[in-house]
mmCIF file of C-alpha atoms and ligand atoms in Angstrom:
data_model
loop_
_atom_site.group_PDB
_atom_site.id
_atom_site.type_symbol
_atom_site.label_atom_id
_atom_site.label_comp_id
_atom_site.label_asym_id
_atom_site.label_seq_id
_atom_site.Cartn_x
_atom_site.Cartn_y
_atom_site.Cartn_z
ATOM 1 C CA MET A 1 45.769 36.401 10.588
ATOM 2 C CA LYS A 2 47.715 39.663 10.232
ATOM 3 C CA ASN A 3 47.475 41.724 13.744
ATOM 4 C CA LYS A 4 45.201 39.792 14.832
ATOM 5 C CA THR A 5 45.510 38.505 18.707
ATOM 6 C CA VAL A 6 44.283 35.012 20.606
ATOM 7 C CA TYR A 7 43.874 35.494 24.047
ATOM 8 C CA ILE A 8 43.904 32.059 25.669
ATOM 9 C CA PRO A 9 43.545 32.374 29.896
ATOM 10 C CA LEU A 10 44.287 28.494 30.499
ATOM 11 C CA ASP A 11 46.769 27.151 28.372
ATOM 12 C CA ILE A 12 45.848 24.608 25.726
ATOM 13 C CA GLU A 13 47.644 21.638 23.986
ATOM 14 C CA TYR A 14 50.571 23.211 21.337
ATOM 15 C CA GLU A 15 48.652 21.572 18.307
ATOM 16 C CA GLY A 16 45.573 24.117 18.801
ATOM 17 C CA LYS A 17 48.228 27.336 19.244
ATOM 18 C CA ASN A 18 50.620 25.623 16.800
ATOM 19 C CA TYR A 19 47.586 26.028 14.210
ATOM 20 C CA LEU A 20 46.683 29.622 15.401
ATOM 21 C CA LYS A 21 50.492 30.539 14.278
ATOM 22 C CA SER A 22 51.234 28.874 11.697
ATOM 23 C CA ARG A 23 48.259 31.458 10.265
ATOM 24 C CA GLY A 24 49.432 34.246 11.837
ATOM 25 C CA TYR A 25 47.653 34.920 14.507
ATOM 26 C CA LYS A 26 49.369 36.413 18.143
ATOM 27 C CA ILE A 27 48.846 34.461 20.580
ATOM 28 C CA ILE A 28 48.561 35.303 24.926
ATOM 29 C CA ILE A 29 48.646 33.298 27.105
ATOM 30 C CA GLY A 30 46.738 34.046 30.636
ATOM 31 C CA GLU A 31 49.229 33.209 33.795
ATOM 32 C CA ASP A 32 45.708 32.971 35.877
ATOM 33 C CA VAL A 33 42.157 32.453 35.490
ATOM 34 C CA GLU A 34 41.295 35.671 38.131
ATOM 35 C CA LYS A 35 38.662 37.815 37.153
ATOM 36 C CA LYS A 36 41.218 41.363 36.966
ATOM 37 C CA SER A 37 43.713 39.151 34.628
ATOM 38 C CA VAL A 38 40.591 37.989 31.721
ATOM 39 C CA LEU A 39 39.088 41.580 32.378
ATOM 40 C CA GLU A 40 42.955 43.250 31.297
ATOM 41 C CA ALA A 41 44.093 40.165 29.271
ATOM 42 C CA ILE A 42 40.713 40.656 27.059
ATOM 43 C CA LYS A 43 40.806 44.415 25.866
ATOM 44 C CA SER A 44 43.369 44.021 23.229
ATOM 45 C CA CYS A 45 41.621 40.557 22.082
ATOM 46 C CA ASP A 46 39.696 39.827 18.894
ATOM 47 C CA ALA A 47 39.701 36.125 20.385
ATOM 48 C CA ILE A 48 39.334 33.963 23.529
ATOM 49 C CA LEU A 49 39.587 29.824 23.463
ATOM 50 C CA THR A 50 38.209 29.843 26.843
ATOM 51 C CA ARG A 51 37.805 26.349 29.388
ATOM 52 C CA SER A 52 34.907 25.758 31.575
ATOM 53 C CA ASN A 53 36.855 27.544 34.522
ATOM 54 C CA VAL A 54 37.162 30.917 33.048
ATOM 55 C CA MET A 55 34.160 33.305 33.922
ATOM 56 C CA ILE A 56 32.930 34.979 30.699
ATOM 57 C CA ASP A 57 30.281 37.227 31.861
ATOM 58 C CA LYS A 58 28.378 40.070 30.886
ATOM 59 C CA GLU A 59 31.507 42.489 32.199
ATOM 60 C CA VAL A 60 34.363 40.274 30.724
ATOM 61 C CA ILE A 61 32.432 40.435 27.486
ATOM 62 C CA GLN A 62 32.181 44.264 27.198
ATOM 63 C CA ALA A 63 35.752 44.668 28.099
ATOM 64 C CA GLY A 64 36.271 42.939 24.803
ATOM 65 C CA GLU A 65 36.169 45.740 23.016
ATOM 66 C CA LYS A 66 37.454 43.926 19.913
ATOM 67 C CA LEU A 67 36.127 40.517 20.272
ATOM 68 C CA LYS A 68 34.538 38.648 17.742
ATOM 69 C CA ILE A 69 34.438 35.342 18.743
ATOM 70 C CA ILE A 70 34.701 32.811 22.177
ATOM 71 C CA SER A 71 35.955 29.242 21.707
ATOM 72 C CA LYS A 72 34.892 26.922 24.000
ATOM 73 C CA TYR A 73 37.030 24.142 24.238
ATOM 74 C CA GLY A 74 34.453 21.298 24.879
ATOM 75 C CA VAL A 75 30.989 21.569 24.856
ATOM 76 C CA GLY A 76 29.613 23.064 27.979
ATOM 77 C CA ILE A 77 28.602 27.042 27.856
ATOM 78 C CA ASN A 78 27.499 26.992 30.882
ATOM 79 C CA ASN A 79 30.542 29.833 31.959
ATOM 80 C CA ILE A 80 29.327 32.451 28.928
ATOM 81 C CA ASP A 81 26.709 34.773 28.656
ATOM 82 C CA VAL A 82 25.380 33.189 25.306
ATOM 83 C CA ASP A 83 22.427 35.633 25.591
ATOM 84 C CA PHE A 84 24.410 38.612 25.812
ATOM 85 C CA ALA A 85 27.693 37.218 23.619
ATOM 86 C CA SER A 86 24.864 36.941 20.880
ATOM 87 C CA LYS A 87 23.332 41.134 21.119
ATOM 88 C CA GLN A 88 26.828 41.917 20.773
ATOM 89 C CA GLY A 89 27.634 40.342 17.688
ATOM 90 C CA ILE A 90 29.664 38.084 19.020
ATOM 91 C CA TYR A 91 30.020 34.021 18.152
ATOM 92 C CA VAL A 92 30.127 31.506 20.399
ATOM 93 C CA THR A 93 31.459 28.289 19.245
ATOM 94 C CA ILE A 94 32.124 24.856 20.460
ATOM 95 C CA THR A 95 33.539 21.718 20.000
ATOM 96 C CA PRO A 96 31.035 19.170 19.884
ATOM 97 C CA GLU A 97 32.478 16.483 17.737
ATOM 98 C CA ALA A 98 36.008 16.107 19.122
ATOM 99 C CA ASN A 99 35.160 14.852 22.005
ATOM 100 C CA ALA A 100 32.084 12.665 22.073
ATOM 101 C CA ASN A 101 33.824 9.276 20.931
ATOM 102 C CA VAL A 102 36.308 9.600 23.939
ATOM 103 C CA VAL A 103 33.045 10.358 26.337
ATOM 104 C CA ALA A 104 31.578 7.130 24.636
ATOM 105 C CA GLU A 105 34.791 5.736 25.433
ATOM 106 C CA HIS A 106 34.747 6.551 29.010
ATOM 107 C CA VAL A 107 30.969 5.486 29.481
ATOM 108 C CA MET A 108 32.146 2.146 28.411
ATOM 109 C CA ALA A 109 35.434 2.256 30.756
ATOM 110 C CA LEU A 110 32.628 2.669 33.777
ATOM 111 C CA MET A 111 30.475 0.021 32.508
ATOM 112 C CA LEU A 112 32.872 -2.371 32.476
ATOM 113 C CA ILE A 113 34.271 -1.451 36.163
ATOM 114 C CA LEU A 114 31.547 -1.595 37.537
ATOM 115 C CA CYS A 115 30.298 -5.120 36.015
ATOM 116 C CA LYS A 116 33.877 -6.805 36.277
ATOM 117 C CA LYS A 117 33.996 -5.251 39.822
ATOM 118 C CA ILE A 118 37.558 -4.064 39.047
ATOM 119 C CA MET A 119 37.698 -1.237 41.858
ATOM 120 C CA ILE A 120 36.638 -4.029 44.378
ATOM 121 C CA MET A 121 39.148 -6.310 43.666
ATOM 122 C CA ASP A 122 41.563 -4.391 43.275
ATOM 123 C CA HIS A 123 41.784 -3.255 46.353
ATOM 124 C CA ALA A 124 40.979 -6.851 48.020
ATOM 125 C CA LEU A 125 43.832 -8.133 45.863
ATOM 126 C CA ARG A 126 45.947 -5.003 47.774
ATOM 127 C CA SER A 127 44.885 -6.014 50.629
ATOM 128 C CA GLY A 128 46.221 -9.341 50.558
ATOM 129 C CA ASN A 129 42.458 -10.687 49.697
ATOM 130 C CA PHE A 130 43.632 -13.256 46.983
ATOM 131 C CA ASP A 131 40.046 -15.582 47.476
ATOM 132 C CA ILE A 132 38.280 -12.501 46.718
ATOM 133 C CA ARG A 133 37.301 -14.568 43.398
ATOM 134 C CA ASN A 134 35.854 -17.558 44.407
ATOM 135 C CA ASN A 135 33.408 -14.715 46.709
ATOM 136 C CA LEU A 136 32.494 -12.541 44.342
ATOM 137 C CA TYR A 137 30.858 -12.565 40.950
ATOM 138 C CA SER A 138 31.585 -10.219 38.278
ATOM 139 C CA GLU A 139 28.684 -9.246 35.472
ATOM 140 C CA ASP A 140 28.438 -9.685 31.694
ATOM 141 C CA LEU A 141 28.235 -6.571 29.633
ATOM 142 C CA GLU A 142 26.463 -9.368 26.671
ATOM 143 C CA MET A 143 22.992 -9.454 26.994
ATOM 144 C CA LYS A 144 22.427 -6.798 29.570
ATOM 145 C CA THR A 145 19.847 -4.143 28.053
ATOM 146 C CA LEU A 146 21.508 -0.624 28.246
ATOM 147 C CA GLY A 147 19.309 2.344 29.044
ATOM 148 C CA ILE A 148 20.368 5.137 27.051
ATOM 149 C CA LEU A 149 18.709 8.505 28.206
ATOM 150 C CA GLY A 150 19.429 11.400 25.315
ATOM 151 C CA LEU A 151 20.107 10.024 22.231
ATOM 152 C CA GLY A 152 22.639 12.869 20.919
ATOM 153 C CA ARG A 153 25.753 12.594 19.752
ATOM 154 C CA ILE A 154 27.020 10.711 22.602
ATOM 155 C CA GLY A 155 24.028 8.590 23.720
ATOM 156 C CA LYS A 156 24.265 7.243 20.167
ATOM 157 C CA LEU A 157 28.697 6.566 20.260
ATOM 158 C CA VAL A 158 27.763 4.873 23.154
ATOM 159 C CA ALA A 159 24.890 2.854 21.956
ATOM 160 C CA ALA A 160 26.808 1.588 18.987
ATOM 161 C CA LYS A 161 29.294 0.859 21.004
ATOM 162 C CA ALA A 162 27.085 -1.429 22.703
ATOM 163 C CA TYR A 163 25.341 -2.788 20.527
ATOM 164 C CA TYR A 164 28.116 -4.037 17.808
ATOM 165 C CA GLY A 165 31.323 -3.940 20.674
ATOM 166 C CA PHE A 166 29.673 -5.536 23.289
ATOM 167 C CA GLY A 167 26.584 -7.625 22.792
ATOM 168 C CA MET A 168 24.108 -5.796 24.868
ATOM 169 C CA ASN A 169 20.161 -4.828 24.104
ATOM 170 C CA VAL A 170 19.830 -1.193 23.571
ATOM 171 C CA ILE A 171 16.480 0.454 24.504
ATOM 172 C CA GLY A 172 16.653 4.424 24.720
ATOM 173 C CA PHE A 173 14.365 7.499 25.400
ATOM 174 C CA ASP A 174 14.306 11.100 23.625
ATOM 175 C CA PRO A 175 11.139 12.842 22.609
ATOM 176 C CA TYR A 176 13.350 15.580 20.479
ATOM 177 C CA GLN A 177 14.871 12.419 18.021
ATOM 178 C CA GLU A 178 13.099 10.992 15.478
ATOM 179 C CA LYS A 179 15.269 8.793 13.413
ATOM 180 C CA GLU A 180 17.056 6.391 15.144
ATOM 181 C CA ALA A 181 19.705 3.449 14.093
ATOM 182 C CA SER A 182 16.839 0.361 14.082
ATOM 183 C CA PHE A 183 18.990 -1.678 16.967
ATOM 184 C CA ILE A 184 17.871 0.466 19.262
ATOM 185 C CA ASP A 185 14.557 -0.025 20.531
ATOM 186 C CA ILE A 186 13.273 3.916 21.447
ATOM 187 C CA LYS A 187 10.624 3.374 24.184
ATOM 188 C CA GLN A 188 7.652 5.770 24.587
ATOM 189 C CA SER A 189 8.754 6.755 27.658
ATOM 190 C CA LEU A 190 10.789 7.245 30.290
ATOM 191 C CA HIS A 191 9.093 5.191 32.578
ATOM 192 C CA ASP A 192 9.708 2.056 30.863
ATOM 193 C CA VAL A 193 13.547 2.195 30.318
ATOM 194 C CA LEU A 194 13.675 2.779 33.816
ATOM 195 C CA VAL A 195 11.990 -0.165 34.168
ATOM 196 C CA GLU A 196 13.747 -2.580 31.660
ATOM 197 C CA ALA A 197 18.051 -1.907 31.335
ATOM 198 C CA ASP A 198 20.166 -3.291 33.451
ATOM 199 C CA ILE A 199 22.151 0.111 33.219
ATOM 200 C CA ILE A 200 21.038 3.475 32.622
ATOM 201 C CA SER A 201 23.032 6.153 31.056
ATOM 202 C CA LEU A 202 22.603 9.819 30.859
ATOM 203 C CA HIS A 203 23.535 11.734 27.769
ATOM 204 C CA LEU A 204 21.338 14.824 28.017
ATOM 205 C CA PRO A 205 21.443 18.374 28.147
ATOM 206 C CA LEU A 206 21.238 20.091 31.780
ATOM 207 C CA LEU A 207 17.512 22.368 31.430
ATOM 208 C CA PRO A 208 15.029 22.874 33.739
ATOM 209 C CA SER A 209 12.854 19.520 31.824
ATOM 210 C CA THR A 210 15.588 17.469 32.881
ATOM 211 C CA HIS A 211 17.014 18.678 36.530
ATOM 212 C CA HIS A 212 16.612 16.331 38.560
ATOM 213 C CA ILE A 213 15.283 13.991 35.862
ATOM 214 C CA ILE A 214 16.026 11.234 37.975
ATOM 215 C CA GLY A 215 15.028 11.571 41.756
ATOM 216 C CA VAL A 216 13.365 9.565 44.391
ATOM 217 C CA GLU A 217 10.457 8.038 42.173
ATOM 218 C CA GLU A 218 12.905 7.002 39.361
ATOM 219 C CA PHE A 219 15.176 5.136 40.915
ATOM 220 C CA ALA A 220 12.396 3.552 42.821
ATOM 221 C CA LYS A 221 11.446 2.318 39.821
ATOM 222 C CA MET A 222 14.821 1.090 38.410
ATOM 223 C CA LYS A 223 15.760 -2.653 39.258
ATOM 224 C CA GLU A 224 17.635 -3.249 42.448
ATOM 225 C CA SER A 225 19.993 -4.736 39.714
ATOM 226 C CA ALA A 226 21.075 -2.154 37.668
ATOM 227 C CA TYR A 227 23.403 0.740 37.615
ATOM 228 C CA LEU A 228 23.449 4.026 36.302
ATOM 229 C CA ILE A 229 26.107 5.675 34.502
ATOM 230 C CA ASN A 230 26.205 9.868 34.226
ATOM 231 C CA THR A 231 29.131 12.008 32.365
ATOM 232 C CA SER A 232 26.511 14.247 31.259
ATOM 233 C CA ARG A 233 26.044 17.011 33.660
ATOM 234 C CA GLY A 234 25.430 16.388 37.779
ATOM 235 C CA GLY A 235 21.879 18.477 37.737
ATOM 236 C CA THR A 236 20.753 15.444 36.266
ATOM 237 C CA VAL A 237 20.448 13.475 39.275
ATOM 238 C CA ASP A 238 18.926 14.294 42.431
ATOM 239 C CA GLU A 239 22.355 13.920 44.230
ATOM 240 C CA LYS A 240 20.602 12.975 47.795
ATOM 241 C CA ALA A 241 18.681 10.434 45.919
ATOM 242 C CA LEU A 242 21.596 8.739 44.660
ATOM 243 C CA VAL A 243 22.824 8.410 47.890
ATOM 244 C CA VAL A 244 20.292 6.847 49.106
ATOM 245 C CA ALA A 245 19.225 4.385 46.202
ATOM 246 C CA LEU A 246 23.376 3.312 46.848
ATOM 247 C CA LYS A 247 22.928 3.274 50.845
ATOM 248 C CA LYS A 248 19.835 1.099 50.408
ATOM 249 C CA LYS A 249 20.584 -0.645 47.695
ATOM 250 C CA THR A 250 17.787 0.117 45.591
ATOM 251 C CA ILE A 251 19.774 -0.322 42.578
ATOM 252 C CA ALA A 252 23.457 -2.003 42.354
ATOM 253 C CA GLY A 253 25.787 0.888 41.685
ATOM 254 C CA ALA A 254 26.612 3.973 39.577
ATOM 255 C CA GLY A 255 29.315 5.365 37.709
ATOM 256 C CA ILE A 256 29.177 9.069 38.285
ATOM 257 C CA ASP A 257 32.150 11.938 36.432
ATOM 258 C CA VAL A 258 29.660 14.541 36.884
ATOM 259 C CA PHE A 259 28.706 16.977 40.154
ATOM 260 C CA GLU A 260 26.257 19.337 41.190
ATOM 261 C CA LYS A 261 28.508 20.663 42.644
ATOM 262 C CA GLU A 262 32.030 21.222 40.790
ATOM 263 C CA PRO A 263 34.313 20.263 42.062
ATOM 264 C CA PRO A 264 32.403 18.154 44.486
ATOM 265 C CA ASP A 265 32.820 18.362 48.714
ATOM 266 C CA VAL A 266 34.328 14.671 48.843
ATOM 267 C CA GLN A 267 33.656 14.240 52.250
ATOM 268 C CA ASP A 268 30.098 13.905 51.181
ATOM 269 C CA GLU A 269 28.407 10.245 51.750
ATOM 270 C CA LEU A 270 28.610 9.483 48.050
ATOM 271 C CA PHE A 271 32.900 9.324 48.034
ATOM 272 C CA THR A 272 32.421 6.184 51.296
ATOM 273 C CA LEU A 273 29.976 4.172 49.615
ATOM 274 C CA ASP A 274 31.695 1.325 47.955
ATOM 275 C CA ASN A 275 28.778 0.548 45.377
ATOM 276 C CA VAL A 276 30.029 3.770 43.670
ATOM 277 C CA ILE A 277 32.893 4.497 41.117
ATOM 278 C CA VAL A 278 33.473 8.768 40.703
ATOM 279 C CA THR A 279 35.528 10.024 38.091
ATOM 280 C CA PRO A 280 36.415 14.010 38.221
ATOM 281 C CA HIS A 281 34.358 15.460 35.295
ATOM 282 C CA SER A 282 37.227 13.716 33.018
ATOM 283 C CA ALA A 283 36.081 11.992 30.362
ATOM 284 C CA ALA A 284 35.851 14.322 27.649
ATOM 285 C CA LEU A 285 39.268 14.918 28.824
ATOM 286 C CA SER A 286 41.736 11.756 27.008
ATOM 287 C CA LYS A 287 45.369 13.111 25.590
ATOM 288 C CA ASP A 288 43.848 12.592 21.853
ATOM 289 C CA GLY A 289 40.108 14.121 23.013
ATOM 290 C CA SER A 290 42.457 17.798 24.541
ATOM 291 C CA VAL A 291 44.261 17.696 21.655
ATOM 292 C CA LYS A 292 41.084 17.414 19.065
ATOM 293 C CA MET A 293 39.974 19.651 21.242
ATOM 294 C CA ALA A 294 42.387 22.229 21.008
ATOM 295 C CA ILE A 295 42.744 22.117 17.175
ATOM 296 C CA HIS A 296 38.977 22.285 16.576
ATOM 297 C CA ALA A 297 38.956 25.871 19.010
ATOM 298 C CA ALA A 298 41.153 26.633 16.448
ATOM 299 C CA LEU A 299 39.978 26.223 13.464
ATOM 300 C CA GLN A 300 36.579 27.593 15.064
ATOM 301 C CA ILE A 301 38.299 31.044 15.695
ATOM 302 C CA ASP A 302 40.128 31.211 12.126
ATOM 303 C CA GLN A 303 37.036 30.020 10.200
ATOM 304 C CA VAL A 304 35.124 33.507 12.317
ATOM 305 C CA LEU A 305 38.315 36.242 12.313
ATOM 306 C CA SER A 306 39.026 35.177 8.836
ATOM 307 C CA GLY A 307 35.901 35.815 7.332
HETATM 308 P P1 NAD B 1 23.440 16.460 22.032
HETATM 309 O O1 NAD B 1 22.981 17.701 22.316
HETATM 310 O O2 NAD B 1 24.197 15.730 21.393
HETATM 311 O O3 NAD B 1 22.829 15.084 22.288
HETATM 312 C C1 NAD B 1 21.473 15.666 24.198
HETATM 313 C C2 NAD B 1 20.126 15.010 23.344
HETATM 314 O O4 NAD B 1 18.950 14.919 24.726
HETATM 315 C C3 NAD B 1 19.543 15.561 22.333
HETATM 316 O O5 NAD B 1 19.561 14.413 21.444
HETATM 317 C C4 NAD B 1 17.557 15.876 23.248
HETATM 318 O O6 NAD B 1 17.108 15.917 22.307
HETATM 319 C C5 NAD B 1 18.153 15.138 24.315
HETATM 320 N N1 NAD B 1 17.173 15.654 25.394
HETATM 321 C C6 NAD B 1 16.992 16.574 25.617
HETATM 322 N N2 NAD B 1 15.685 17.134 26.155
HETATM 323 C C7 NAD B 1 15.773 15.128 26.929
HETATM 324 C C8 NAD B 1 14.537 14.430 27.520
HETATM 325 N N3 NAD B 1 13.590 14.745 28.130
HETATM 326 N N4 NAD B 1 14.514 13.240 27.419
HETATM 327 C C9 NAD B 1 15.033 12.588 26.365
HETATM 328 N N5 NAD B 1 16.061 13.596 25.884
HETATM 329 C C10 NAD B 1 16.638 14.346 25.871
HETATM 330 O O7 NAD B 1 24.070 16.034 23.168
HETATM 331 P P2 NAD B 1 25.351 15.518 23.485
HETATM 332 O O8 NAD B 1 26.741 16.424 22.709
HETATM 333 O O9 NAD B 1 25.278 13.976 23.141
HETATM 334 O O10 NAD B 1 26.159 15.727 24.684
HETATM 335 C C11 NAD B 1 25.042 14.857 25.969
HETATM 336 C C12 NAD B 1 25.616 15.586 27.889
HETATM 337 O O11 NAD B 1 26.839 15.292 27.963
HETATM 338 C C13 NAD B 1 25.471 16.984 27.600
HETATM 339 O O12 NAD B 1 25.266 17.073 28.957
HETATM 340 C C14 NAD B 1 27.187 17.423 27.505
HETATM 341 O O13 NAD B 1 27.682 18.590 27.929
HETATM 342 C C15 NAD B 1 27.654 16.518 28.021
HETATM 343 N N6 NAD B 1 29.376 16.037 28.401
HETATM 344 C C16 NAD B 1 29.667 15.585 28.925
HETATM 345 C C17 NAD B 1 31.519 15.573 28.747
HETATM 346 C C18 NAD B 1 32.537 15.113 29.739
HETATM 347 O O14 NAD B 1 33.192 15.369 30.445
HETATM 348 N N7 NAD B 1 31.602 14.532 31.163
HETATM 349 C C19 NAD B 1 31.742 15.662 27.836
HETATM 350 C C20 NAD B 1 30.819 16.370 26.688
HETATM 351 C C21 NAD B 1 29.970 16.335 26.706
#
């Protein structure tokens, strides 16, 4: 696309850049994500391809005098003033299909690591404790009941992997989805999932209605043997209540990829507990997933700029 420029504040995989170059776009890769640099670079650009750590607020959007599209590498748009962009006639796009399977695989990994006690076994063996194998039982996923909150793109994929891949029973709650796969037992309330599930996995957007959807009362309803997995958004779980539930063993454990504040303060008590495993909001960031996100984000730009 002659004379069109794409600004990428934080470099992406070369496959995405190659696609844009093959279509004739000029690319500007940012040196840092400081607001001053972003404000300067965006002036001459027709598109910005951005990650979560670049604030695309009103001021930045206004500075982009030629801007036609804000293409998000990923799905979360908390860093973009979407309302203002829309009022200016600027497209905001995301790459939902590129990372759903990657996140679903991460969920299965967290479940397996928790149930198979991989972290505990690993630490024990490294400190010379081979006998842990006789003192600590791992658990099987097969026949466990997985409760999924939010049966959208990722929730449905997790459900299929759990049911077909691991022989789990799958129940779920999502008041906004009508038709679901026959193997998912849809519950009429959050309560039913909380009391029945052995593992609860969150796949909800962060909205006022889902903020702290899992808190003190919800932990009290869960089985003492239950695990909580959260790869959705940190604010869906009340982290203080989670720490209390893990310490008091109201639940057995948790696998957490997303935090109320990111990056989280690793001095927090959560990070001292051995019945929680944590990953740094990295569920979508596999090598293959990153390439897909870069290509999808580039395709969105081409679709908008080439009309
Ligand atoms: P989606 O929009 O396809 O699905 C979300 C589902 O939640 C929808 O079906 C919706 O009806 C349902 N829902 C909304 N409010 C609900 C409520 N109160 N109770 C039950 N269900 C409710 O979204 P998705 O692509 O599946 O993503 C799910 C979450 O995962 C999002 O928060 C997204 O930001 C997050 N995510 C995280 C990562 C990561 O790296 N950890 C990567 C991608 C997506």
